[in-house]
mmCIF file of C-alpha atoms in Angstrom:
data_model
loop_
_atom_site.group_PDB
_atom_site.id
_atom_site.type_symbol
_atom_site.label_atom_id
_atom_site.label_comp_id
_atom_site.label_asym_id
_atom_site.label_seq_id
_atom_site.Cartn_x
_atom_site.Cartn_y
_atom_site.Cartn_z
ATOM 1 C CA UNK A 1 -13.170 11.931 -7.499
ATOM 2 C CA UNK A 2 -11.899 9.706 -10.264
ATOM 3 C CA UNK A 3 -9.195 7.100 -9.756
ATOM 4 C CA UNK A 4 -7.127 6.215 -12.825
ATOM 5 C CA UNK A 5 -4.983 3.087 -12.559
ATOM 6 C CA UNK A 6 -2.334 2.090 -15.068
ATOM 7 C CA UNK A 7 -0.864 -1.411 -14.676
ATOM 8 C CA UNK A 8 1.859 -3.033 -16.732
ATOM 9 C CA UNK A 9 4.323 -5.893 -16.737
ATOM 10 C CA UNK A 10 7.892 -4.965 -17.548
ATOM 11 C CA UNK A 11 10.417 -7.572 -18.754
ATOM 12 C CA UNK A 12 13.748 -7.685 -16.850
ATOM 13 C CA UNK A 13 15.733 -6.108 -19.680
ATOM 14 C CA UNK A 14 13.537 -2.989 -19.638
ATOM 15 C CA UNK A 15 13.025 -2.445 -15.893
ATOM 16 C CA UNK A 16 15.657 0.257 -15.389
ATOM 17 C CA UNK A 17 14.715 2.358 -18.430
ATOM 18 C CA UNK A 18 10.981 1.987 -17.806
ATOM 19 C CA UNK A 19 11.342 3.171 -14.208
ATOM 20 C CA UNK A 20 13.419 6.175 -15.319
ATOM 21 C CA UNK A 21 10.759 7.196 -17.821
ATOM 22 C CA UNK A 22 7.876 6.727 -15.381
ATOM 23 C CA UNK A 23 9.623 8.772 -12.691
ATOM 24 C CA UNK A 24 10.110 11.556 -15.242
ATOM 25 C CA UNK A 25 6.430 11.244 -16.185
ATOM 26 C CA UNK A 26 5.486 11.772 -12.531
ATOM 27 C CA UNK A 27 7.071 15.228 -12.581
ATOM 28 C CA UNK A 28 4.747 16.339 -15.370
ATOM 29 C CA UNK A 29 1.756 14.485 -13.938
ATOM 30 C CA UNK A 30 2.057 16.103 -10.515
ATOM 31 C CA UNK A 31 1.880 19.574 -12.080
ATOM 32 C CA UNK A 32 -1.536 18.915 -13.642
ATOM 33 C CA UNK A 33 -4.577 20.878 -12.457
ATOM 34 C CA UNK A 34 -6.968 18.677 -10.515
ATOM 35 C CA UNK A 35 -4.507 15.951 -9.603
ATOM 36 C CA UNK A 36 -5.003 15.063 -5.958
ATOM 37 C CA UNK A 37 -2.611 12.130 -5.597
ATOM 38 C CA UNK A 38 -0.218 10.013 -7.637
ATOM 39 C CA UNK A 39 1.745 6.926 -6.590
ATOM 40 C CA UNK A 40 4.081 4.744 -8.629
ATOM 41 C CA UNK A 41 4.680 1.278 -7.165
ATOM 42 C CA UNK A 42 6.087 -2.045 -8.296
ATOM 43 C CA UNK A 43 6.173 -5.718 -7.418
ATOM 44 C CA UNK A 44 9.248 -7.626 -8.520
ATOM 45 C CA UNK A 45 8.729 -11.058 -10.025
ATOM 46 C CA UNK A 46 10.879 -14.188 -10.018
ATOM 47 C CA UNK A 47 12.338 -13.429 -13.475
ATOM 48 C CA UNK A 48 13.704 -10.011 -12.493
ATOM 49 C CA UNK A 49 10.860 -8.235 -14.233
ATOM 50 C CA UNK A 50 8.226 -6.221 -12.463
ATOM 51 C CA UNK A 51 4.552 -5.457 -12.304
ATOM 52 C CA UNK A 52 4.044 -1.695 -12.089
ATOM 53 C CA UNK A 53 1.044 0.262 -10.863
ATOM 54 C CA UNK A 54 0.546 3.983 -11.402
ATOM 55 C CA UNK A 55 -2.314 5.163 -9.213
ATOM 56 C CA UNK A 56 -3.753 8.613 -9.923
ATOM 57 C CA UNK A 57 -6.561 10.352 -8.083
ATOM 58 C CA UNK A 58 -8.295 13.254 -9.839
ATOM 59 C CA UNK A 59 -10.728 15.807 -8.471
ATOM 60 C CA UNK A 60 -13.164 15.670 -11.433
ATOM 61 C CA UNK A 61 -13.795 13.685 -14.619
ATOM 62 C CA UNK A 62 -12.972 16.884 -16.532
ATOM 63 C CA UNK A 63 -9.491 16.945 -15.001
ATOM 64 C CA UNK A 64 -8.805 13.384 -16.222
ATOM 65 C CA UNK A 65 -10.258 14.275 -19.617
ATOM 66 C CA UNK A 66 -7.917 17.268 -19.885
ATOM 67 C CA UNK A 67 -4.845 15.205 -18.867
ATOM 68 C CA UNK A 68 -5.620 12.449 -21.386
ATOM 69 C CA UNK A 69 -6.741 14.762 -24.179
ATOM 70 C CA UNK A 70 -9.983 12.794 -24.254
ATOM 71 C CA UNK A 71 -8.215 9.483 -24.860
ATOM 72 C CA UNK A 72 -9.245 7.884 -21.578
ATOM 73 C CA UNK A 73 -8.342 4.289 -22.432
ATOM 74 C CA UNK A 74 -4.872 5.170 -23.683
ATOM 75 C CA UNK A 75 -1.919 5.731 -21.380
ATOM 76 C CA UNK A 76 -0.317 9.144 -21.398
ATOM 77 C CA UNK A 77 3.358 8.247 -21.343
ATOM 78 C CA UNK A 78 6.618 9.753 -22.447
ATOM 79 C CA UNK A 79 7.785 8.642 -25.915
ATOM 80 C CA UNK A 80 9.389 5.204 -25.874
ATOM 81 C CA UNK A 81 7.764 4.056 -22.630
ATOM 82 C CA UNK A 82 4.964 1.947 -24.051
ATOM 83 C CA UNK A 83 7.379 -0.109 -26.165
ATOM 84 C CA UNK A 84 9.107 -1.340 -22.990
ATOM 85 C CA UNK A 85 6.129 -3.178 -21.490
ATOM 86 C CA UNK A 86 4.561 -6.569 -22.082
ATOM 87 C CA UNK A 87 1.052 -5.557 -20.938
ATOM 88 C CA UNK A 88 -0.525 -2.213 -20.344
ATOM 89 C CA UNK A 89 -4.009 -1.687 -18.935
ATOM 90 C CA UNK A 90 -5.729 1.577 -18.017
ATOM 91 C CA UNK A 91 -8.831 1.506 -15.823
ATOM 92 C CA UNK A 92 -10.939 4.189 -14.173
ATOM 93 C CA UNK A 93 -12.965 4.092 -10.987
ATOM 94 C CA UNK A 94 -15.257 6.463 -9.179
ATOM 95 C CA UNK A 95 -13.886 7.031 -5.684
ATOM 96 C CA UNK A 96 -16.422 6.226 -2.995
ATOM 97 C CA UNK A 97 -14.553 7.856 -0.170
ATOM 98 C CA UNK A 98 -13.924 11.540 0.188
ATOM 99 C CA UNK A 99 -11.548 13.634 2.185
ATOM 100 C CA UNK A 100 -13.143 14.996 5.349
ATOM 101 C CA UNK A 101 -12.820 18.477 3.885
ATOM 102 C CA UNK A 102 -14.323 19.756 0.663
ATOM 103 C CA UNK A 103 -11.860 22.445 -0.375
ATOM 104 C CA UNK A 104 -8.961 20.186 -1.397
ATOM 105 C CA UNK A 105 -7.234 21.491 -4.501
ATOM 106 C CA UNK A 106 -4.035 19.637 -5.431
ATOM 107 C CA UNK A 107 -0.893 18.242 -3.854
ATOM 108 C CA UNK A 108 1.464 20.585 -2.059
ATOM 109 C CA UNK A 109 4.727 20.041 -3.943
ATOM 110 C CA UNK A 110 6.907 20.479 -0.838
ATOM 111 C CA UNK A 111 5.068 18.043 1.441
ATOM 112 C CA UNK A 112 3.337 15.714 -1.021
ATOM 113 C CA UNK A 113 0.121 16.152 0.974
ATOM 114 C CA UNK A 114 -3.170 17.603 -0.221
ATOM 115 C CA UNK A 115 -3.080 21.388 -0.254
ATOM 116 C CA UNK A 116 -6.024 23.235 1.264
ATOM 117 C CA UNK A 117 -7.271 26.568 0.024
ATOM 118 C CA UNK A 118 -6.443 29.356 2.403
ATOM 119 C CA UNK A 119 -9.528 30.910 3.931
ATOM 120 C CA UNK A 120 -9.550 34.657 4.269
ATOM 121 C CA UNK A 121 -9.937 36.250 7.621
#
């Protein structure tokens, strides 16, 4: 599995709009083949701005490649999002842990949990 982490600092005047755009981005992201998990989180700072983390877990490197169009070091964001941040960093990690089952596919959209393939029988 590949973990893709996007971090950014958002100035106070852009917090509301940035969060709206990132939440909209999550809808598209969660429909992508191979996405196992996605979490958007923030830490407010003393100025009213925020530090934001978008954590994505992908089944294979090919799934991340497809999502990014081969531009791994660039964020894939809705138009206008990148202009709202002070810093933006994208990093990738190889996950060292695995789920205790091997047939995980993607998130179940109704529960938010990993969806298992149905076994015939």
